[in-house]
Short mmCIF file of C-alpha atoms in Angstrom, two decimals:
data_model
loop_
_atom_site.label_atom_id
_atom_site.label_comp_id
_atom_site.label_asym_id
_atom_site.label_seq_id
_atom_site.Cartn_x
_atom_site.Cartn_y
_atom_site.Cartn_z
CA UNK A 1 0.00 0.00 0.00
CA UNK A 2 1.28 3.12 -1.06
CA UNK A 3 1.98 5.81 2.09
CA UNK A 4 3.12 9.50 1.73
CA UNK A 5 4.44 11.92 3.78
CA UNK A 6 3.59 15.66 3.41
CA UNK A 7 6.83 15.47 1.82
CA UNK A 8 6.24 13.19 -0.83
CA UNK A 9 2.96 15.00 -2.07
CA UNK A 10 2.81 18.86 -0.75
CA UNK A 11 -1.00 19.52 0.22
CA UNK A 12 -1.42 23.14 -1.83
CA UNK A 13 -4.51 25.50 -3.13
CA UNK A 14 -3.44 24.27 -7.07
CA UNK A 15 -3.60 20.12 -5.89
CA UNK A 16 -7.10 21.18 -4.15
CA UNK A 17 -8.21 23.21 -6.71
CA UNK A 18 -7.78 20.50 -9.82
CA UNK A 19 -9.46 17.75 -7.56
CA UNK A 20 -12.42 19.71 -7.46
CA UNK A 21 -12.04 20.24 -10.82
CA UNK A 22 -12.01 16.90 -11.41
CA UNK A 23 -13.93 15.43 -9.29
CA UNK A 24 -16.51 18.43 -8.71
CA UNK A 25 -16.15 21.16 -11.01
CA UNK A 26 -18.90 23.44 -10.07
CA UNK A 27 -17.81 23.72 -6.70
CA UNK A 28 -13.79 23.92 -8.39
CA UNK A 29 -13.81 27.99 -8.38
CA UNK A 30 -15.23 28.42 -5.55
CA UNK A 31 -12.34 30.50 -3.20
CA UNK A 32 -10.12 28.85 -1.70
CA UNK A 33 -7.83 29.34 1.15
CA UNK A 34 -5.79 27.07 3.78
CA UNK A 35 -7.16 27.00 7.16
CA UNK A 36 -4.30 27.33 9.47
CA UNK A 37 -3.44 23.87 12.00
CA UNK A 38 -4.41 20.34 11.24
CA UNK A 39 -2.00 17.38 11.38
CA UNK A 40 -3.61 14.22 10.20
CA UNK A 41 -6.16 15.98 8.10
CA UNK A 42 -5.78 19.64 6.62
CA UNK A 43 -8.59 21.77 5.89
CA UNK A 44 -9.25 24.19 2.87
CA UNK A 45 -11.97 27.08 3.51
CA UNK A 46 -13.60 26.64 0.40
CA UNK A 47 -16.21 29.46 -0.53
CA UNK A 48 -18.37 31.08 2.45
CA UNK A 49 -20.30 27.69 3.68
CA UNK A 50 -18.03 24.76 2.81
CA UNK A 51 -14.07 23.21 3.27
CA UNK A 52 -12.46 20.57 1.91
CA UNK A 53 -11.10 18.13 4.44
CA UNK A 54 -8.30 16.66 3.44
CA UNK A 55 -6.20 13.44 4.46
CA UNK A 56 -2.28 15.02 5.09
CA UNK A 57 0.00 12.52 7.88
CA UNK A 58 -3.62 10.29 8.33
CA UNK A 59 -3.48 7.46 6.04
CA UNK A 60 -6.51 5.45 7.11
CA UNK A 61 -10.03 6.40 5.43
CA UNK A 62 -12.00 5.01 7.89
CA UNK A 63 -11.86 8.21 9.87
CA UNK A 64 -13.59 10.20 7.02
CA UNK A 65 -15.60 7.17 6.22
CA UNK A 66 -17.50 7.43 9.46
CA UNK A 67 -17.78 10.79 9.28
CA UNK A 68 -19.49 10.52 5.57
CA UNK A 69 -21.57 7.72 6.81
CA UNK A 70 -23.11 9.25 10.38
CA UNK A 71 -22.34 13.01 10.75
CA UNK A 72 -25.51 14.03 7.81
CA UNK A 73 -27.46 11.37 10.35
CA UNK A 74 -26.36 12.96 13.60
CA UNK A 75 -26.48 16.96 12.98
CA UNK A 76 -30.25 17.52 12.96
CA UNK A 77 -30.87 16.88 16.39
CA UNK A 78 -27.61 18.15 17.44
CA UNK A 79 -27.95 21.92 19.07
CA UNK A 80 -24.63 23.22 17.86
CA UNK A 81 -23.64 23.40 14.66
CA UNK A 82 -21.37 20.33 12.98
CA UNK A 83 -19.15 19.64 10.16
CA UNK A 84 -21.82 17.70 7.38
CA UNK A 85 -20.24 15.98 4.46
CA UNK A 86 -21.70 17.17 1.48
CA UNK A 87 -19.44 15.88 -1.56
CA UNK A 88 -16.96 12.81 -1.35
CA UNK A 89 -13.60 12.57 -2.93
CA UNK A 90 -11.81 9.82 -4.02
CA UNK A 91 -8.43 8.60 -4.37
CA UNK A 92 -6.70 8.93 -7.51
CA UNK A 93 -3.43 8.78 -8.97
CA UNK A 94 -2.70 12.25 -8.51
CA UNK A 95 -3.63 12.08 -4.81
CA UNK A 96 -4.28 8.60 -3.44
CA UNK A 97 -6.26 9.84 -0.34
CA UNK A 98 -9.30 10.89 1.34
CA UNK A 99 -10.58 14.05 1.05
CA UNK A 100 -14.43 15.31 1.71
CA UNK A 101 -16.31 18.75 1.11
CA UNK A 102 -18.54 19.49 4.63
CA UNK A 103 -19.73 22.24 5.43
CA UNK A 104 -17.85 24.97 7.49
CA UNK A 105 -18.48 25.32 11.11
CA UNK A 106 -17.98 29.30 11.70
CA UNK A 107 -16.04 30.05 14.73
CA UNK A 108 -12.73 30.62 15.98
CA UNK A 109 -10.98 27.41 17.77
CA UNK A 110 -10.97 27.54 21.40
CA UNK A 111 -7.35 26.80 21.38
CA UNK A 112 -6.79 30.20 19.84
CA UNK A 113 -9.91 31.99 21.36
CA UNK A 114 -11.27 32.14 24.68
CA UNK A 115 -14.32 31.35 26.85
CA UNK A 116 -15.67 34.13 28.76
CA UNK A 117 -19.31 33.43 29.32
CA UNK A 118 -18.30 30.37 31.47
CA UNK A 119 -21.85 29.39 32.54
CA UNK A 120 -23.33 29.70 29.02
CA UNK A 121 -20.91 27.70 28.00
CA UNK A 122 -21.55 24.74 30.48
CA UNK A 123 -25.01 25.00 30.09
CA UNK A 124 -24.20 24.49 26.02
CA UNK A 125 -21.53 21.81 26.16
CA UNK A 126 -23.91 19.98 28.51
CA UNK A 127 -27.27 20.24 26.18
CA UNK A 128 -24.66 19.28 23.34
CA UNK A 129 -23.53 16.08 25.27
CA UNK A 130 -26.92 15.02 26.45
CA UNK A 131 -28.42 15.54 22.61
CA UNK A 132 -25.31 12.83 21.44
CA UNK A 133 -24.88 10.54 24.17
CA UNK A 134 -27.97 8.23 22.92
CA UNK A 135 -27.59 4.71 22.03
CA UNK A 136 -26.53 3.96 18.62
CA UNK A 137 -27.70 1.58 16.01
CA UNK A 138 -26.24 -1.85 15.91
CA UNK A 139 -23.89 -0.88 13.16
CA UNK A 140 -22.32 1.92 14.53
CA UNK A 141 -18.63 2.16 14.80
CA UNK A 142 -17.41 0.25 17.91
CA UNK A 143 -14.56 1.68 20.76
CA UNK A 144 -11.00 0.97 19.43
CA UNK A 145 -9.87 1.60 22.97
CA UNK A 146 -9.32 5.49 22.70
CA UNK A 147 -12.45 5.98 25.24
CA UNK A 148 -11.75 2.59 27.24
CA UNK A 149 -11.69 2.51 31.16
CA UNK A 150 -9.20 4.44 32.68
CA UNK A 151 -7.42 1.15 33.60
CA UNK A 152 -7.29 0.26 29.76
CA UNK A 153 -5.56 3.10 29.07
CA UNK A 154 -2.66 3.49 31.73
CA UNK A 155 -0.01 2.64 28.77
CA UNK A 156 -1.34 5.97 26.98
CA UNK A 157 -1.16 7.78 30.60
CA UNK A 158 2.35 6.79 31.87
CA UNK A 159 3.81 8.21 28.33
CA UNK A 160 2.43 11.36 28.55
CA UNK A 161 2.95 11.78 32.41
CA UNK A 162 6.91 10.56 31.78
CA UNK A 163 7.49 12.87 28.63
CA UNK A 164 6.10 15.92 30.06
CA UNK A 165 9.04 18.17 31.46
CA UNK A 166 8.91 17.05 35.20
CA UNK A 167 9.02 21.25 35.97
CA UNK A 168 5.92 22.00 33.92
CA UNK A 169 3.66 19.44 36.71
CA UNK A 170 5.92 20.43 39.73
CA UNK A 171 4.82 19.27 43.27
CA UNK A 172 1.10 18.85 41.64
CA UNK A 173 2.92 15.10 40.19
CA UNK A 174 1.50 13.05 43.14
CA UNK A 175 -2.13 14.44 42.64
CA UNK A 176 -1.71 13.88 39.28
CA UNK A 177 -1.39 10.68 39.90
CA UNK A 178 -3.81 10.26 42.36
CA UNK A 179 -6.45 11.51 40.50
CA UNK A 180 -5.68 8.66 37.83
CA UNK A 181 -5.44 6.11 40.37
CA UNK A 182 -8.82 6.93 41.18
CA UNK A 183 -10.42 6.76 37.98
CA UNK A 184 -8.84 3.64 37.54
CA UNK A 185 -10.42 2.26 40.26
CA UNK A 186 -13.87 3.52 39.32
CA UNK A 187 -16.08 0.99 38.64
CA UNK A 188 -16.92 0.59 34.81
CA UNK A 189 -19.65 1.96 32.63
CA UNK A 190 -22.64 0.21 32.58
CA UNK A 191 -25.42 1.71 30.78
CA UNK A 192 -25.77 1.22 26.98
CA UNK A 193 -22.86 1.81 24.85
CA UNK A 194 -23.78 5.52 23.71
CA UNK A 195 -22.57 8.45 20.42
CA UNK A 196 -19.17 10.12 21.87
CA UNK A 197 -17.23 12.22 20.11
CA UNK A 198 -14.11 10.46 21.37
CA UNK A 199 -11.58 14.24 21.24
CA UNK A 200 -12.49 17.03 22.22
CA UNK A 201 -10.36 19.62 23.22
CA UNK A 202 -10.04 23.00 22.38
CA UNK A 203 -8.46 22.51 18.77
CA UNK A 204 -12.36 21.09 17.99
CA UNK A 205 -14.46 23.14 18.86
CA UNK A 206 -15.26 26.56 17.45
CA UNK A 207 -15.97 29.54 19.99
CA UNK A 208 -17.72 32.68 18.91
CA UNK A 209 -19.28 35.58 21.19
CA UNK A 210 -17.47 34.25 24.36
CA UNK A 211 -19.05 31.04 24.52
CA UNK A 212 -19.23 27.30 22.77
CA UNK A 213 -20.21 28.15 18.83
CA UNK A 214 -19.60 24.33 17.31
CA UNK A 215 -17.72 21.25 17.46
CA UNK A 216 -15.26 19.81 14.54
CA UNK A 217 -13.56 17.14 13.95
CA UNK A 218 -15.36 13.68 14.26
CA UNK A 219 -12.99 11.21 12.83
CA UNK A 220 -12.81 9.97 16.27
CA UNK A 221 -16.63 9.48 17.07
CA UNK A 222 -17.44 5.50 18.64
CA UNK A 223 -20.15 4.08 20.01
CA UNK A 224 -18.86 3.46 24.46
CA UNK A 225 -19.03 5.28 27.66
CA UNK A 226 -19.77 8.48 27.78
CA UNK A 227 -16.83 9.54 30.39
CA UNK A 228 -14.33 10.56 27.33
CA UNK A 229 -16.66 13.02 26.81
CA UNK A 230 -17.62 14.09 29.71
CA UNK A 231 -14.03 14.97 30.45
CA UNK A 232 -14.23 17.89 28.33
CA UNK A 233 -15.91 20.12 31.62
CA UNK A 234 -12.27 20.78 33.20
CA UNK A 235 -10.53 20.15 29.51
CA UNK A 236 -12.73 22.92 27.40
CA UNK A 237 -14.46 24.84 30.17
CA UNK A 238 -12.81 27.75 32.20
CA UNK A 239 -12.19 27.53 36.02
CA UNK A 240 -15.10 26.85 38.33
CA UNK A 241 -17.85 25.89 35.29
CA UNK A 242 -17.28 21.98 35.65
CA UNK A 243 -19.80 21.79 38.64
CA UNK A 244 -22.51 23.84 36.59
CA UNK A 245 -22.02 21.43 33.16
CA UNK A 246 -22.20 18.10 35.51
CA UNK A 247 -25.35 20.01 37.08
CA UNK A 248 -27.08 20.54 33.65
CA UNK A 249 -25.51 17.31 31.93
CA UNK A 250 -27.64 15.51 35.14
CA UNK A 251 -27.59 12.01 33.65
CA UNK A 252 -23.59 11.64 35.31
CA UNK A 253 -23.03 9.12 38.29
CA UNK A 254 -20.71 9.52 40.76
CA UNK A 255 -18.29 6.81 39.05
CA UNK A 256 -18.58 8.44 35.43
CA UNK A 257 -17.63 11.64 37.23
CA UNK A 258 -14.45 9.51 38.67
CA UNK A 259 -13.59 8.20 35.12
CA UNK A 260 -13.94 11.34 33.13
CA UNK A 261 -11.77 13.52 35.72
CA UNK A 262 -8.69 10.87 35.06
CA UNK A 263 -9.48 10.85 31.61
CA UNK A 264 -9.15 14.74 31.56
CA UNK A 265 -6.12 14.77 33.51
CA UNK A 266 -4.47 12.42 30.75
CA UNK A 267 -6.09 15.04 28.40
CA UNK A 268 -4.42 17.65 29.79
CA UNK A 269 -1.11 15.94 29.93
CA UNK A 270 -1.43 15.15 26.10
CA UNK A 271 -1.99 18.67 25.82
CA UNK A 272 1.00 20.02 27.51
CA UNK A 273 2.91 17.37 25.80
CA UNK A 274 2.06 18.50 22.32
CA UNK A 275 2.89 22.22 23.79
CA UNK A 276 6.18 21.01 24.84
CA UNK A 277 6.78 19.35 20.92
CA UNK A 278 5.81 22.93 19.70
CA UNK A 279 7.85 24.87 22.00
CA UNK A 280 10.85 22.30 20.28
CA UNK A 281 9.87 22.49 17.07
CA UNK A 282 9.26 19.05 16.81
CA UNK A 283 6.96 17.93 14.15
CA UNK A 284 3.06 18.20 14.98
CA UNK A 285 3.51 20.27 17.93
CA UNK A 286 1.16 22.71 18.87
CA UNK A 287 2.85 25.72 21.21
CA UNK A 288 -0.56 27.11 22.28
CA UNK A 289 -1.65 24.07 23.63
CA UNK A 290 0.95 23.74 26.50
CA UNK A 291 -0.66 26.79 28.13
CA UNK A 292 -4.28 25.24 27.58
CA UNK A 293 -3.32 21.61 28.98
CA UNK A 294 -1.64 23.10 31.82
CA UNK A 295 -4.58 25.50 32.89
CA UNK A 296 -7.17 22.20 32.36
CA UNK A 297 -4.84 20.40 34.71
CA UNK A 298 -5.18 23.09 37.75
CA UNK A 299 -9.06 22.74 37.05
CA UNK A 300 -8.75 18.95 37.19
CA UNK A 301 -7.11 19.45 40.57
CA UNK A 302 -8.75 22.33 41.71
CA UNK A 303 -12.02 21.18 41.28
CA UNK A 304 -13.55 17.83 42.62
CA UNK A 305 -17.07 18.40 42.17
CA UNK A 306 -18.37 17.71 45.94
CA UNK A 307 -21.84 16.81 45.47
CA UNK A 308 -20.59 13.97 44.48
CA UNK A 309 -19.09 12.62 47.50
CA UNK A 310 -21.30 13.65 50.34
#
């Protein structure tokens, strides 16, 4: 099977352009311009109302093959706006990858933007999670083990937690841990294997007017326990709203609560990590995540959400 790098076949306007062209000529003059980040997939603004989505380091369709398949089923009943596929592209010998027109979710990502209408934004994230967390038909794509227990995932943890300068946790290290070791020993989900998003953080959703505008990026969505999800109050949501989005969320049991704060404390460690690449220069870094992943981390610490344990 044939596998590129960026190097091998540079991702530019002219490539984008003559696929459309060929593949979809009256959307093919459409403007077009880059959208700035993306590492597996890069995304071309294309017009006012769509983009072009674009397989660069990912090499597996399947991602984008889900998305085709479910997203134009999930998005009406959905209360913020999605990414809907709207034209496929196929491989060809000029480009042997996936690439998909959607439509554009306007919005500025959180990890460039801010939250300032913290309660708003609970209050959103939480109708948002409550909308997709519904069991799934049959068919629906299964858990590959990104949204696992906690205990399935300690390989994933102990990388992160060893690669991240030992400075940038400090004396917060034996929380840190503690908080994991207590997710792991959460008991495990069992209601019915629900929609989750499977990766949010703020590089996927879209933030307009001080609060939650959209959410991008479902190449990871699964059919499991909600938790991964859920992990997203002290990953996404500024200091002191997590209590308020498990208040309106209501559907959260003491041991999800458990599972998703250890699964946003490995969140935020990822996070940092891919800060620390950037601040390197080390391919697929992100510099302006370090900041975000650390500020998650005092939430995930800071805030423990007492109405659970009384």
């Amino acid at each position: 099977m044939l596998r590129m790098t960026e190097f091998e076949t540079e991702i530019t306007a002219g490539l984008v352009r003559d696929l459309l062209r060929d593949q979809h000529p009256d959307l093919a003059e459409l403007p077009l311009r880059e959208v700035a980040g993306g590492w597996g997939n890069q995304m071309w603004r294309l017009g006012d109302e769509l983009a072009v989505r674009i397989q660069r380091m990912e090499t597996n369709p399947e991602n984008q093959l889900k998305e085709r398949r479910w997203l134009p089923l999930l998005a009406p009943r959905l209360p913020l706006p999605i990414p809907v596929p709207v034209r496929s592209g196929a491989p060809c010998e000029r480009f042997p990858k996936m690439w998909t027109v959607m439509t554009w979710v306007p919005g500025l990502p959180l990890d460039h933007g801010s939250i300032t209408r913290g309660e708003h934004a609970a209050d959103t994230l939480a109708a948002f999670l409550r909308a997709l967390h519904v069991p799934a038909p049959a068919d629906a794509p299964v858990d590959t083990g990104r949204g696992a227990h906690p205990r399935d995932c300690t390989d994933g943890f102990e990388k992160f937690f060893d690669s991240v300068d030992a400075d940038a946790i400090g004396a917060d290290a034996a929380d840190v841990r503690a908080v994991w070791d207590d997710a792991v020993a959460a008991p495990a989900w069992e209601g019915p294997p629900v929609w989750v998003h499977g990766d949010l953080h703020p590089a996927n959703v879209v933030v307009a007017d001080g609060t939650l505008a959209g959410v991008v990026d479902f190449g990871d969505m699964f059919v499991g326990d909600p938790a991964l999800d859920l992990a997203a109050a002290w990953v996404l949501l500024p200091a002191g709203a997590a209590a308020r989005f498990f208040a309106a969320y209501g559907e959260a049991d003491h041991a999800t609560v458990r599972r998703a704060r250890g699964l946003a404390a490995c969140k935020s460690l990822f996070l940092m990590l891919m800060g620390q690449n950037g601040d390197r220069g080390l391919p697929g870094g992100k510099p302006a995540w370090g900041p975000a992943g650390r500020t998650a981390l005092d939430r995930v610490l800071s805030e423990r959400l007492t109405r659970f344990h009384e």
